[in-house]
């Protein structure tokens, strides 16, 4: 029975990860060099210093679900505050890339 519970847990975690991934915009706020070394598959590169100028063309809907990440969460936090000041309501600081991979199991790609 414990093996069945473990499998159910894995399946449920996979479904949650897929749901979070499919319905949201993922933005990597690191540098282009960091992005090239590895990023969440499908994540857009928007360095945190540029988020205020570029977000309108990326996500004109201020109720869009946006997940931000960087290396440690600091730059994602700065970007989050910028977006909230602009009226974006569903923004999440996911911390660092390693945190995202560990929590959601999302694939990482390298360029």
Coordinates of C-alpha atoms in Angstrom, one line a residue:
X1 CA 0.0 0.0 0.0
X2 CA 2.8 2.4 0.8
X3 CA 4.2 2.0 -2.8
X4 CA 0.8 2.9 -4.2
X5 CA 0.7 6.0 -2.0
X6 CA 4.2 7.0 -3.2
X7 CA 3.2 6.6 -6.8
X8 CA 0.0 8.6 -6.3
X9 CA 2.1 11.3 -4.7
X10 CA 4.5 11.4 -7.6
X11 CA 1.6 11.5 -10.1
X12 CA -0.1 14.3 -8.2
X13 CA 3.1 16.3 -8.0
X14 CA 3.6 15.9 -11.7
X15 CA 0.1 17.1 -12.4
X16 CA 0.6 20.1 -10.2
X17 CA 3.8 21.0 -11.9
X18 CA 2.2 20.7 -15.3
X19 CA -0.7 22.9 -14.2
X20 CA 1.6 25.6 -12.9
X21 CA 3.8 25.4 -16.0
X22 CA 1.0 25.4 -18.6
X23 CA -1.1 28.3 -17.3
X24 CA 1.6 30.7 -16.4
X25 CA 4.3 33.0 -17.9
X26 CA 7.7 32.1 -16.6
X27 CA 10.4 34.8 -16.7
X28 CA 14.1 34.4 -16.0
X29 CA 15.4 37.8 -14.8
X30 CA 19.1 36.9 -14.9
X31 CA 21.7 38.0 -17.4
X32 CA 21.8 36.6 -20.9
X33 CA 25.0 34.7 -20.0
X34 CA 23.3 33.0 -17.0
X35 CA 20.2 32.2 -19.1
X36 CA 22.4 30.5 -21.7
X37 CA 24.0 28.3 -19.1
X38 CA 20.6 26.9 -18.2
X39 CA 17.0 28.0 -17.9
X40 CA 13.6 26.6 -17.5
X41 CA 12.3 25.3 -20.8
X42 CA 10.0 27.9 -22.3
X43 CA 11.0 30.7 -19.9
X44 CA 11.5 34.1 -21.4
X45 CA 14.7 36.1 -20.7
X46 CA 13.9 39.5 -19.3
X47 CA 16.7 40.9 -17.2
X48 CA 15.3 42.4 -14.0
X49 CA 16.5 45.9 -14.9
X50 CA 14.4 45.7 -18.1
X51 CA 11.2 44.2 -16.7
X52 CA 9.4 47.6 -16.4
X53 CA 10.0 48.6 -20.0
X54 CA 9.3 45.2 -21.6
X55 CA 6.5 43.6 -19.6
X56 CA 3.7 45.5 -21.4
X57 CA 4.5 43.8 -24.7
X58 CA 5.0 40.4 -23.0
X59 CA 2.0 40.4 -20.7
X60 CA -0.5 43.2 -21.3
X61 CA -3.0 41.6 -19.0
X62 CA -2.1 42.8 -15.5
X63 CA -4.0 39.7 -14.1
X64 CA -1.7 37.3 -15.9
X65 CA 0.0 34.7 -13.7
X66 CA 3.7 35.5 -13.8
X67 CA 6.5 33.4 -12.2
X68 CA 9.9 35.0 -11.8
X69 CA 13.2 33.4 -11.0
X70 CA 16.9 34.2 -10.9
X71 CA 19.8 32.6 -9.2
X72 CA 18.9 33.3 -5.5
X73 CA 15.6 35.1 -5.6
X74 CA 17.0 38.6 -5.0
X75 CA 16.7 39.9 -8.5
X76 CA 13.3 38.2 -8.9
X77 CA 12.2 40.0 -5.8
X78 CA 13.2 43.4 -7.3
X79 CA 11.4 42.5 -10.5
X80 CA 8.3 41.4 -8.5
X81 CA 8.2 44.8 -6.7
X82 CA 8.5 46.6 -10.1
X83 CA 5.6 44.6 -11.5
X84 CA 3.4 45.1 -8.5
X85 CA 4.0 48.8 -8.6
X86 CA 2.8 48.7 -12.2
X87 CA -0.4 47.0 -11.2
X88 CA 0.4 43.3 -11.9
X89 CA -1.5 41.3 -9.3
X90 CA -0.5 37.6 -9.8
X91 CA 3.3 37.7 -9.6
X92 CA 5.3 35.1 -7.7
X93 CA 9.0 35.2 -6.8
X94 CA 10.0 31.5 -7.2
X95 CA 13.5 32.1 -5.9
X96 CA 16.4 30.6 -7.8
X97 CA 16.6 28.3 -10.8
X98 CA 17.5 25.4 -8.5
X99 CA 14.4 26.1 -6.3
X100 CA 12.2 26.0 -9.4
X101 CA 13.6 22.7 -10.6
X102 CA 13.4 21.1 -7.1
X103 CA 9.8 22.3 -6.4
X104 CA 8.2 21.8 -9.8
X105 CA 10.5 19.4 -11.6
X106 CA 10.5 21.6 -14.7
X107 CA 13.0 20.8 -17.5
X108 CA 16.2 22.9 -17.8
X109 CA 17.7 23.6 -21.2
X110 CA 21.1 25.0 -22.1
X111 CA 22.1 27.0 -25.2

